[in-house]
Amino acid sequence: MLRALLISLSKAEWAKRLVTRWKVAWNVASRFIAGETLEEAMQVIQTLNTAGLNATVDHLGEHTTDAEEARRATEATLEILEEIERRNLRANVSVKLSAIGLTVDRGLCRQNLEQIVSRAKSLGNFVRVDMEDSSLVDATLDLIHWCYDQGYTNVGVAIQSYLYRSEQDTRRLVERRVPIRLVKGAYKEPPEVAYPRKRDVDANFDRLTDVLLQGVVEAGVPQISADGRFPPIPGLATHDEARIRYAQQRAERLGLPKTALEFQMLYGIRRDLQQELVRAGYPVRIYVPYGTHWYPYFMRRLAERPANLWFFVSNFFRR
């Protein structure tokens, strides 16, 4: 019930107005959001790079309501790509399709996505498409496959282990060597489409990890690019040490080099674990969100699991 409440609040305008006025809310959220401006985000990424961490940057915003909002979101992502190139950072971009028009007009979204991936390709960079709620999964994957049909192979996507359908989706994507960010999932989904119990979500995460690692073998063991911008096929996005250890053990059994997979984590969470993995020789990519529309992102992080309320509070005092 608490999770459902938090997700509902993430969409409520009255709650957004209330919470964003509280200074304490931003004081907590700012530990997990790299500021409200692109300049602040770039400074964060430079610091991460210095610490041996790669990054993916997300200009916060989703579910735009008209073509003009979608255009502005697209331009913001293009600006990120230009700044990464100008500053020679080890980073790429993440984008939500609902931010660039998916829920307004799919043709508009496709045009905006092509503009982003085309510019990224010309700059030698990579675009990760975030996955949203289950109502948008088919449209999102259709656009990913459309990109590959057009020759844009500098695109990857996120897959959520709490959805029943994810193994089939993952296998199809791996056949095309599409880089996948594997996450557990952060939206409220009905039991008809998603595992309701954490242990089942975890078990499916491990199954999908196996599919991804086997896909690495079948693809000839592609590895992270030297500049840190192009990830390997598996991007395992979790702070769950049991999931991480499982992936490490499976990769070792397959004889994979550490650079054939990467671990991904959220900015501001488990910095100790981030550095532990870097010292062990694994690529680690940090998801760096920024922007003024931070409220829905922050609330979803709290809602992923009710325990995250304590998780976030405890991380506020832990570096």
mmCIF file of C-alpha atoms in Angstrom:
data_model
loop_
_atom_site.group_PDB
_atom_site.id
_atom_site.type_symbol
_atom_site.label_atom_id
_atom_site.label_comp_id
_atom_site.label_asym_id
_atom_site.label_seq_id
_atom_site.Cartn_x
_atom_site.Cartn_y
_atom_site.Cartn_z
ATOM 1 C CA MET A 1 0.000 0.000 0.000
ATOM 2 C CA LEU A 2 2.856 2.367 0.776
ATOM 3 C CA ARG A 3 4.417 1.720 -2.639
ATOM 4 C CA ALA A 4 1.120 2.381 -4.412
ATOM 5 C CA LEU A 5 0.689 5.560 -2.414
ATOM 6 C CA LEU A 6 4.153 6.844 -3.324
ATOM 7 C CA ILE A 7 3.624 6.115 -7.016
ATOM 8 C CA SER A 8 0.269 7.847 -6.918
ATOM 9 C CA LEU A 9 1.880 10.830 -5.257
ATOM 10 C CA SER A 10 4.569 10.919 -7.953
ATOM 11 C CA LYS A 11 1.801 11.755 -10.451
ATOM 12 C CA ALA A 12 -0.191 14.152 -8.248
ATOM 13 C CA GLU A 13 0.264 17.823 -9.049
ATOM 14 C CA TRP A 14 -0.898 18.933 -5.608
ATOM 15 C CA ALA A 15 1.694 16.687 -3.945
ATOM 16 C CA LYS A 16 4.380 17.936 -6.317
ATOM 17 C CA ARG A 17 3.591 21.560 -5.448
ATOM 18 C CA LEU A 18 3.624 20.754 -1.755
ATOM 19 C CA VAL A 19 6.782 18.643 -1.617
ATOM 20 C CA THR A 20 8.893 20.789 -3.939
ATOM 21 C CA ARG A 21 8.309 23.774 -1.677
ATOM 22 C CA TRP A 22 9.935 21.991 1.248
ATOM 23 C CA LYS A 23 13.591 22.819 1.545
ATOM 24 C CA VAL A 24 14.215 19.534 3.327
ATOM 25 C CA ALA A 25 12.810 17.635 0.308
ATOM 26 C CA TRP A 26 15.397 19.154 -2.029
ATOM 27 C CA ASN A 27 18.103 18.689 0.600
ATOM 28 C CA VAL A 28 17.415 14.951 0.479
ATOM 29 C CA ALA A 29 16.689 14.729 -3.251
ATOM 30 C CA SER A 30 19.851 16.643 -4.163
ATOM 31 C CA ARG A 31 21.939 13.745 -2.891
ATOM 32 C CA PHE A 32 20.497 11.692 -5.766
ATOM 33 C CA ILE A 33 19.969 14.383 -8.422
ATOM 34 C CA ALA A 34 22.945 16.172 -9.973
ATOM 35 C CA GLY A 35 21.460 19.638 -9.772
ATOM 36 C CA GLU A 36 18.904 21.501 -11.838
ATOM 37 C CA THR A 37 21.218 22.724 -14.634
ATOM 38 C CA LEU A 38 23.328 21.038 -17.301
ATOM 39 C CA GLU A 39 26.433 22.760 -15.983
ATOM 40 C CA GLU A 40 25.894 21.204 -12.564
ATOM 41 C CA ALA A 41 25.448 17.786 -14.159
ATOM 42 C CA MET A 42 28.624 18.149 -16.215
ATOM 43 C CA GLN A 43 30.614 19.006 -13.108
ATOM 44 C CA VAL A 44 29.267 15.913 -11.382
ATOM 45 C CA ILE A 45 30.269 13.748 -14.343
ATOM 46 C CA GLN A 46 33.775 15.166 -14.393
ATOM 47 C CA THR A 47 34.112 14.205 -10.736
ATOM 48 C CA LEU A 48 32.779 10.708 -11.441
ATOM 49 C CA ASN A 49 35.165 10.247 -14.349
ATOM 50 C CA THR A 50 38.083 11.269 -12.143
ATOM 51 C CA ALA A 51 37.013 8.533 -9.718
ATOM 52 C CA GLY A 52 37.046 5.930 -12.528
ATOM 53 C CA LEU A 53 33.294 5.904 -13.082
ATOM 54 C CA ASN A 54 31.462 6.288 -16.396
ATOM 55 C CA ALA A 55 28.107 8.042 -16.619
ATOM 56 C CA THR A 56 24.827 8.202 -18.452
ATOM 57 C CA VAL A 57 22.977 11.516 -18.295
ATOM 58 C CA ASP A 58 19.224 12.031 -18.139
ATOM 59 C CA HIS A 59 17.475 15.384 -18.450
ATOM 60 C CA LEU A 60 14.508 14.778 -16.174
ATOM 61 C CA GLY A 61 11.063 15.084 -17.666
ATOM 62 C CA GLU A 62 8.432 12.723 -19.024
ATOM 63 C CA HIS A 63 4.915 12.510 -20.429
ATOM 64 C CA THR A 64 5.070 15.738 -22.382
ATOM 65 C CA THR A 65 1.655 16.957 -23.464
ATOM 66 C CA ASP A 66 2.384 18.650 -26.780
ATOM 67 C CA ALA A 67 4.857 18.822 -29.650
ATOM 68 C CA GLU A 68 6.576 21.937 -28.306
ATOM 69 C CA GLU A 69 7.407 20.301 -24.989
ATOM 70 C CA ALA A 70 8.719 17.252 -26.853
ATOM 71 C CA ARG A 71 10.877 19.510 -29.034
ATOM 72 C CA ARG A 72 12.389 21.191 -25.980
ATOM 73 C CA ALA A 73 13.144 17.824 -24.384
ATOM 74 C CA THR A 74 14.822 16.687 -27.597
ATOM 75 C CA GLU A 75 16.933 19.837 -27.748
ATOM 76 C CA ALA A 76 17.988 19.332 -24.127
ATOM 77 C CA THR A 77 19.297 15.848 -24.965
ATOM 78 C CA LEU A 78 21.125 17.148 -28.026
ATOM 79 C CA GLU A 79 22.750 19.782 -25.836
ATOM 80 C CA ILE A 80 23.931 17.080 -23.430
ATOM 81 C CA LEU A 81 25.588 15.212 -26.295
ATOM 82 C CA GLU A 82 27.368 18.362 -27.443
ATOM 83 C CA GLU A 83 28.641 19.102 -23.933
ATOM 84 C CA ILE A 84 29.902 15.555 -23.434
ATOM 85 C CA GLU A 85 31.860 15.875 -26.652
ATOM 86 C CA ARG A 86 33.158 19.356 -25.865
ATOM 87 C CA ARG A 87 34.408 18.288 -22.452
ATOM 88 C CA ASN A 88 35.621 14.866 -23.616
ATOM 89 C CA LEU A 89 33.696 13.028 -20.910
ATOM 90 C CA ARG A 90 33.248 9.295 -20.438
ATOM 91 C CA ALA A 91 29.477 9.509 -20.684
ATOM 92 C CA ASN A 92 26.454 8.873 -22.869
ATOM 93 C CA VAL A 93 22.788 9.892 -22.641
ATOM 94 C CA SER A 94 19.554 8.326 -21.441
ATOM 95 C CA VAL A 95 16.155 9.393 -22.739
ATOM 96 C CA LYS A 96 12.539 8.613 -21.934
ATOM 97 C CA LEU A 97 10.427 8.343 -25.060
ATOM 98 C CA SER A 98 7.418 9.882 -23.328
ATOM 99 C CA ALA A 99 9.561 12.994 -22.848
ATOM 100 C CA ILE A 100 10.150 13.338 -26.592
ATOM 101 C CA GLY A 101 6.586 12.759 -27.679
ATOM 102 C CA LEU A 102 5.654 9.068 -27.452
ATOM 103 C CA THR A 103 2.369 9.780 -25.692
ATOM 104 C CA VAL A 104 1.625 12.731 -27.978
ATOM 105 C CA ASP A 105 2.288 11.240 -31.411
ATOM 106 C CA ARG A 106 4.429 8.206 -32.241
ATOM 107 C CA GLY A 107 5.539 9.669 -35.553
ATOM 108 C CA LEU A 108 6.721 12.790 -33.747
ATOM 109 C CA CYS A 109 8.564 10.667 -31.212
ATOM 110 C CA ARG A 110 10.285 8.665 -33.955
ATOM 111 C CA GLN A 111 11.455 11.875 -35.637
ATOM 112 C CA ASN A 112 12.815 13.224 -32.355
ATOM 113 C CA LEU A 113 14.502 9.934 -31.482
ATOM 114 C CA GLU A 114 16.125 9.747 -34.894
ATOM 115 C CA GLN A 115 17.421 13.275 -34.463
ATOM 116 C CA ILE A 116 19.028 12.263 -31.165
ATOM 117 C CA VAL A 117 20.549 8.958 -32.288
ATOM 118 C CA SER A 118 21.765 10.460 -35.555
ATOM 119 C CA ARG A 119 23.553 13.261 -33.726
ATOM 120 C CA ALA A 120 24.962 10.813 -31.200
ATOM 121 C CA LYS A 121 26.247 8.615 -34.024
ATOM 122 C CA SER A 122 28.007 11.560 -35.663
ATOM 123 C CA LEU A 123 29.666 12.367 -32.324
ATOM 124 C CA GLY A 124 30.648 8.763 -31.656
ATOM 125 C CA ASN A 125 28.243 8.369 -28.768
ATOM 126 C CA PHE A 126 25.490 6.109 -27.494
ATOM 127 C CA VAL A 127 21.830 6.594 -26.525
ATOM 128 C CA ARG A 128 20.055 4.530 -23.887
ATOM 129 C CA VAL A 129 16.275 4.473 -24.093
ATOM 130 C CA ASP A 130 14.715 4.123 -20.657
ATOM 131 C CA MET A 131 11.788 1.795 -20.173
ATOM 132 C CA GLU A 132 8.603 3.207 -18.702
ATOM 133 C CA ASP A 133 5.364 1.590 -17.545
ATOM 134 C CA SER A 134 4.009 -1.553 -19.208
ATOM 135 C CA SER A 135 1.595 0.369 -21.439
ATOM 136 C CA LEU A 136 4.583 1.771 -23.352
ATOM 137 C CA VAL A 137 6.758 -1.333 -23.650
ATOM 138 C CA ASP A 138 5.582 -2.435 -27.107
ATOM 139 C CA ALA A 139 5.897 1.058 -28.572
ATOM 140 C CA THR A 140 9.340 1.489 -27.018
ATOM 141 C CA LEU A 141 10.690 -1.807 -28.336
ATOM 142 C CA ASP A 142 9.176 -1.175 -31.760
ATOM 143 C CA LEU A 143 11.181 2.050 -31.979
ATOM 144 C CA ILE A 144 14.368 0.319 -30.832
ATOM 145 C CA HIS A 145 14.015 -2.279 -33.587
ATOM 146 C CA TRP A 146 13.164 0.496 -36.062
ATOM 147 C CA CYS A 147 16.444 2.224 -35.152
ATOM 148 C CA TYR A 148 18.388 -0.951 -35.879
ATOM 149 C CA ASP A 149 16.538 -1.426 -39.154
ATOM 150 C CA GLN A 150 17.715 2.072 -40.117
ATOM 151 C CA GLY A 151 21.329 1.290 -39.226
ATOM 152 C CA TYR A 152 21.439 3.075 -35.875
ATOM 153 C CA THR A 153 23.234 0.519 -33.736
ATOM 154 C CA ASN A 154 24.346 3.122 -31.191
ATOM 155 C CA VAL A 155 21.115 2.616 -29.261
ATOM 156 C CA GLY A 156 20.241 0.445 -26.279
ATOM 157 C CA VAL A 157 17.223 -0.024 -24.060
ATOM 158 C CA ALA A 158 16.255 -0.876 -20.498
ATOM 159 C CA ILE A 159 14.440 -4.106 -19.623
ATOM 160 C CA GLN A 160 12.537 -4.598 -16.366
ATOM 161 C CA SER A 161 12.845 -7.925 -14.592
ATOM 162 C CA TYR A 162 9.474 -7.604 -12.866
ATOM 163 C CA LEU A 163 7.589 -8.024 -16.155
ATOM 164 C CA TYR A 164 6.659 -11.562 -17.177
ATOM 165 C CA ARG A 165 7.355 -10.763 -20.825
ATOM 166 C CA SER A 166 10.945 -9.621 -20.288
ATOM 167 C CA GLU A 167 12.720 -12.898 -21.040
ATOM 168 C CA GLN A 168 11.154 -13.083 -24.502
ATOM 169 C CA ASP A 169 11.929 -9.407 -25.138
ATOM 170 C CA THR A 170 15.507 -9.842 -23.936
ATOM 171 C CA ARG A 171 16.182 -12.853 -26.154
ATOM 172 C CA ARG A 172 14.930 -10.996 -29.218
ATOM 173 C CA LEU A 173 17.055 -7.954 -28.410
ATOM 174 C CA VAL A 174 20.161 -10.025 -27.721
ATOM 175 C CA GLU A 175 19.832 -11.623 -31.154
ATOM 176 C CA ARG A 176 20.404 -8.124 -32.579
ATOM 177 C CA ARG A 177 23.180 -7.411 -30.074
ATOM 178 C CA VAL A 178 21.230 -4.548 -28.548
ATOM 179 C CA PRO A 179 22.883 -3.354 -25.306
ATOM 180 C CA ILE A 180 20.458 -3.796 -22.431
ATOM 181 C CA ARG A 181 20.253 -2.059 -19.091
ATOM 182 C CA LEU A 182 18.662 -4.656 -16.835
ATOM 183 C CA VAL A 183 16.633 -3.139 -13.991
ATOM 184 C CA LYS A 184 14.089 -4.515 -11.571
ATOM 185 C CA GLY A 185 11.362 -1.974 -12.362
ATOM 186 C CA ALA A 186 9.980 1.145 -10.722
ATOM 187 C CA TYR A 187 6.317 1.431 -11.734
ATOM 188 C CA LYS A 188 3.142 0.116 -10.173
ATOM 189 C CA GLU A 189 2.053 -2.796 -12.353
ATOM 190 C CA PRO A 190 -0.880 -5.221 -11.966
ATOM 191 C CA PRO A 191 -0.129 -8.864 -11.107
ATOM 192 C CA GLU A 192 -1.385 -9.846 -14.551
ATOM 193 C CA VAL A 193 1.759 -8.382 -16.147
ATOM 194 C CA ALA A 194 4.382 -8.242 -13.390
ATOM 195 C CA TYR A 195 5.719 -10.370 -10.554
ATOM 196 C CA PRO A 196 4.265 -8.971 -7.332
ATOM 197 C CA ARG A 197 6.845 -10.587 -5.019
ATOM 198 C CA LYS A 198 10.408 -9.375 -4.640
ATOM 199 C CA ARG A 199 11.900 -12.869 -4.611
ATOM 200 C CA ASP A 200 10.351 -13.597 -8.007
ATOM 201 C CA VAL A 201 11.636 -10.312 -9.426
ATOM 202 C CA ASP A 202 15.100 -11.177 -8.140
ATOM 203 C CA ALA A 203 14.959 -14.674 -9.604
ATOM 204 C CA ASN A 204 13.953 -13.278 -12.984
ATOM 205 C CA PHE A 205 16.755 -10.717 -12.788
ATOM 206 C CA ASP A 206 19.203 -13.609 -12.437
ATOM 207 C CA ARG A 207 17.592 -15.514 -15.320
ATOM 208 C CA LEU A 208 17.858 -12.464 -17.553
ATOM 209 C CA THR A 209 21.450 -11.982 -16.459
ATOM 210 C CA ASP A 210 22.148 -15.496 -17.735
ATOM 211 C CA VAL A 211 20.503 -14.677 -21.070
ATOM 212 C CA LEU A 212 22.589 -11.521 -21.415
ATOM 213 C CA LEU A 213 25.878 -13.177 -20.505
ATOM 214 C CA GLN A 214 25.247 -16.034 -22.920
ATOM 215 C CA GLY A 215 24.465 -13.409 -25.526
ATOM 216 C CA VAL A 216 27.895 -11.897 -24.937
ATOM 217 C CA VAL A 217 29.493 -15.244 -25.753
ATOM 218 C CA GLU A 218 27.390 -15.712 -28.887
ATOM 219 C CA ALA A 219 28.187 -12.178 -30.059
ATOM 220 C CA GLY A 220 31.945 -12.757 -29.888
ATOM 221 C CA VAL A 221 32.494 -11.089 -26.496
ATOM 222 C CA PRO A 222 32.089 -7.380 -27.316
ATOM 223 C CA GLN A 223 33.431 -5.148 -24.563
ATOM 224 C CA ILE A 224 33.036 -1.602 -23.343
ATOM 225 C CA SER A 225 34.593 0.978 -25.671
ATOM 226 C CA ALA A 226 37.923 2.528 -24.746
ATOM 227 C CA ASP A 227 36.319 5.947 -24.273
ATOM 228 C CA GLY A 228 33.666 4.567 -21.933
ATOM 229 C CA ARG A 229 30.763 5.762 -24.059
ATOM 230 C CA PHE A 230 29.584 2.510 -25.666
ATOM 231 C CA PRO A 231 28.591 -0.082 -23.065
ATOM 232 C CA PRO A 232 28.865 -3.853 -23.435
ATOM 233 C CA ILE A 233 25.677 -5.840 -24.026
ATOM 234 C CA PRO A 234 24.863 -6.386 -20.321
ATOM 235 C CA GLY A 235 24.384 -3.297 -18.177
ATOM 236 C CA LEU A 236 23.310 -4.732 -14.840
ATOM 237 C CA ALA A 237 21.600 -1.909 -12.987
ATOM 238 C CA THR A 238 21.280 -2.903 -9.360
ATOM 239 C CA HIS A 239 22.504 -2.075 -5.867
ATOM 240 C CA ASP A 240 21.587 -5.580 -4.736
ATOM 241 C CA GLU A 241 24.840 -7.276 -3.785
ATOM 242 C CA ALA A 242 23.344 -10.746 -4.232
ATOM 243 C CA ARG A 243 22.469 -9.953 -7.845
ATOM 244 C CA ILE A 244 25.930 -8.507 -8.423
ATOM 245 C CA ARG A 245 27.706 -11.536 -6.976
ATOM 246 C CA TYR A 246 25.547 -13.855 -9.049
ATOM 247 C CA ALA A 247 26.511 -12.018 -12.238
ATOM 248 C CA GLN A 248 30.182 -12.033 -11.335
ATOM 249 C CA GLN A 249 30.183 -15.753 -10.685
ATOM 250 C CA ARG A 250 28.299 -16.568 -13.888
ATOM 251 C CA ALA A 251 30.606 -14.378 -15.969
ATOM 252 C CA GLU A 252 33.661 -16.047 -14.457
ATOM 253 C CA ARG A 253 32.292 -19.498 -15.273
ATOM 254 C CA LEU A 254 31.816 -18.412 -18.875
ATOM 255 C CA GLY A 255 35.379 -17.095 -18.973
ATOM 256 C CA LEU A 256 34.272 -13.551 -19.783
ATOM 257 C CA PRO A 257 36.590 -10.614 -19.195
ATOM 258 C CA LYS A 258 35.345 -8.080 -16.682
ATOM 259 C CA THR A 259 35.026 -5.468 -19.424
ATOM 260 C CA ALA A 260 32.381 -7.590 -21.206
ATOM 261 C CA LEU A 261 29.762 -6.460 -18.709
ATOM 262 C CA GLU A 262 29.185 -3.358 -16.653
ATOM 263 C CA PHE A 263 27.362 -2.562 -13.467
ATOM 264 C CA GLN A 264 25.139 0.473 -13.322
ATOM 265 C CA MET A 265 24.006 2.374 -10.263
ATOM 266 C CA LEU A 266 22.096 5.502 -9.389
ATOM 267 C CA TYR A 267 23.905 8.697 -8.572
ATOM 268 C CA GLY A 268 24.298 9.116 -4.832
ATOM 269 C CA ILE A 269 23.583 5.516 -3.823
ATOM 270 C CA ARG A 270 26.134 2.962 -2.582
ATOM 271 C CA ARG A 271 29.237 4.902 -3.468
ATOM 272 C CA ASP A 272 31.182 2.363 -1.420
ATOM 273 C CA LEU A 273 29.956 -0.458 -3.654
ATOM 274 C CA GLN A 274 30.642 1.587 -6.793
ATOM 275 C CA GLN A 275 34.273 1.985 -5.803
ATOM 276 C CA GLU A 276 34.587 -1.632 -4.734
ATOM 277 C CA LEU A 277 33.565 -2.753 -8.218
ATOM 278 C CA VAL A 278 35.884 -0.252 -9.904
ATOM 279 C CA ARG A 279 38.818 -1.490 -7.809
ATOM 280 C CA ALA A 280 37.914 -5.045 -8.834
ATOM 281 C CA GLY A 281 38.258 -4.042 -12.490
ATOM 282 C CA TYR A 282 34.605 -3.840 -13.573
ATOM 283 C CA PRO A 283 33.230 -0.942 -15.599
ATOM 284 C CA VAL A 284 30.692 0.977 -13.520
ATOM 285 C CA ARG A 285 28.273 3.497 -15.014
ATOM 286 C CA ILE A 286 26.375 5.994 -12.905
ATOM 287 C CA TYR A 287 22.917 7.176 -13.892
ATOM 288 C CA VAL A 288 23.072 10.964 -13.507
ATOM 289 C CA PRO A 289 19.689 12.712 -13.583
ATOM 290 C CA TYR A 290 19.369 16.478 -13.518
ATOM 291 C CA GLY A 291 16.757 19.123 -14.128
ATOM 292 C CA THR A 292 13.915 20.986 -12.480
ATOM 293 C CA HIS A 293 11.410 18.135 -12.973
ATOM 294 C CA TRP A 294 13.008 15.973 -10.281
ATOM 295 C CA TYR A 295 9.930 15.230 -8.184
ATOM 296 C CA PRO A 296 8.467 12.201 -10.109
ATOM 297 C CA TYR A 297 11.916 10.582 -10.377
ATOM 298 C CA PHE A 298 12.571 11.008 -6.688
ATOM 299 C CA MET A 299 9.193 9.610 -5.659
ATOM 300 C CA ARG A 300 9.596 6.531 -7.896
ATOM 301 C CA ARG A 301 12.938 5.768 -6.325
ATOM 302 C CA LEU A 302 11.239 5.814 -2.945
ATOM 303 C CA ALA A 303 8.394 3.681 -4.257
ATOM 304 C CA GLU A 304 10.469 0.902 -5.829
ATOM 305 C CA ARG A 305 10.408 -0.829 -2.474
ATOM 306 C CA PRO A 306 8.998 0.570 0.766
ATOM 307 C CA ALA A 307 12.359 -0.172 2.410
ATOM 308 C CA ASN A 308 13.855 2.466 0.149
ATOM 309 C CA LEU A 309 12.377 5.134 2.399
ATOM 310 C CA TRP A 310 14.946 4.087 4.970
ATOM 311 C CA PHE A 311 17.484 3.327 2.241
ATOM 312 C CA PHE A 312 17.389 6.893 0.962
ATOM 313 C CA VAL A 313 17.394 8.441 4.408
ATOM 314 C CA SER A 314 20.360 6.326 5.496
ATOM 315 C CA ASN A 315 22.235 7.156 2.302
ATOM 316 C CA PHE A 316 21.752 10.849 3.046
ATOM 317 C CA PHE A 317 24.278 10.375 5.847
ATOM 318 C CA ARG A 318 26.502 7.910 3.979
ATOM 319 C CA ARG A 319 29.062 8.780 1.310
#
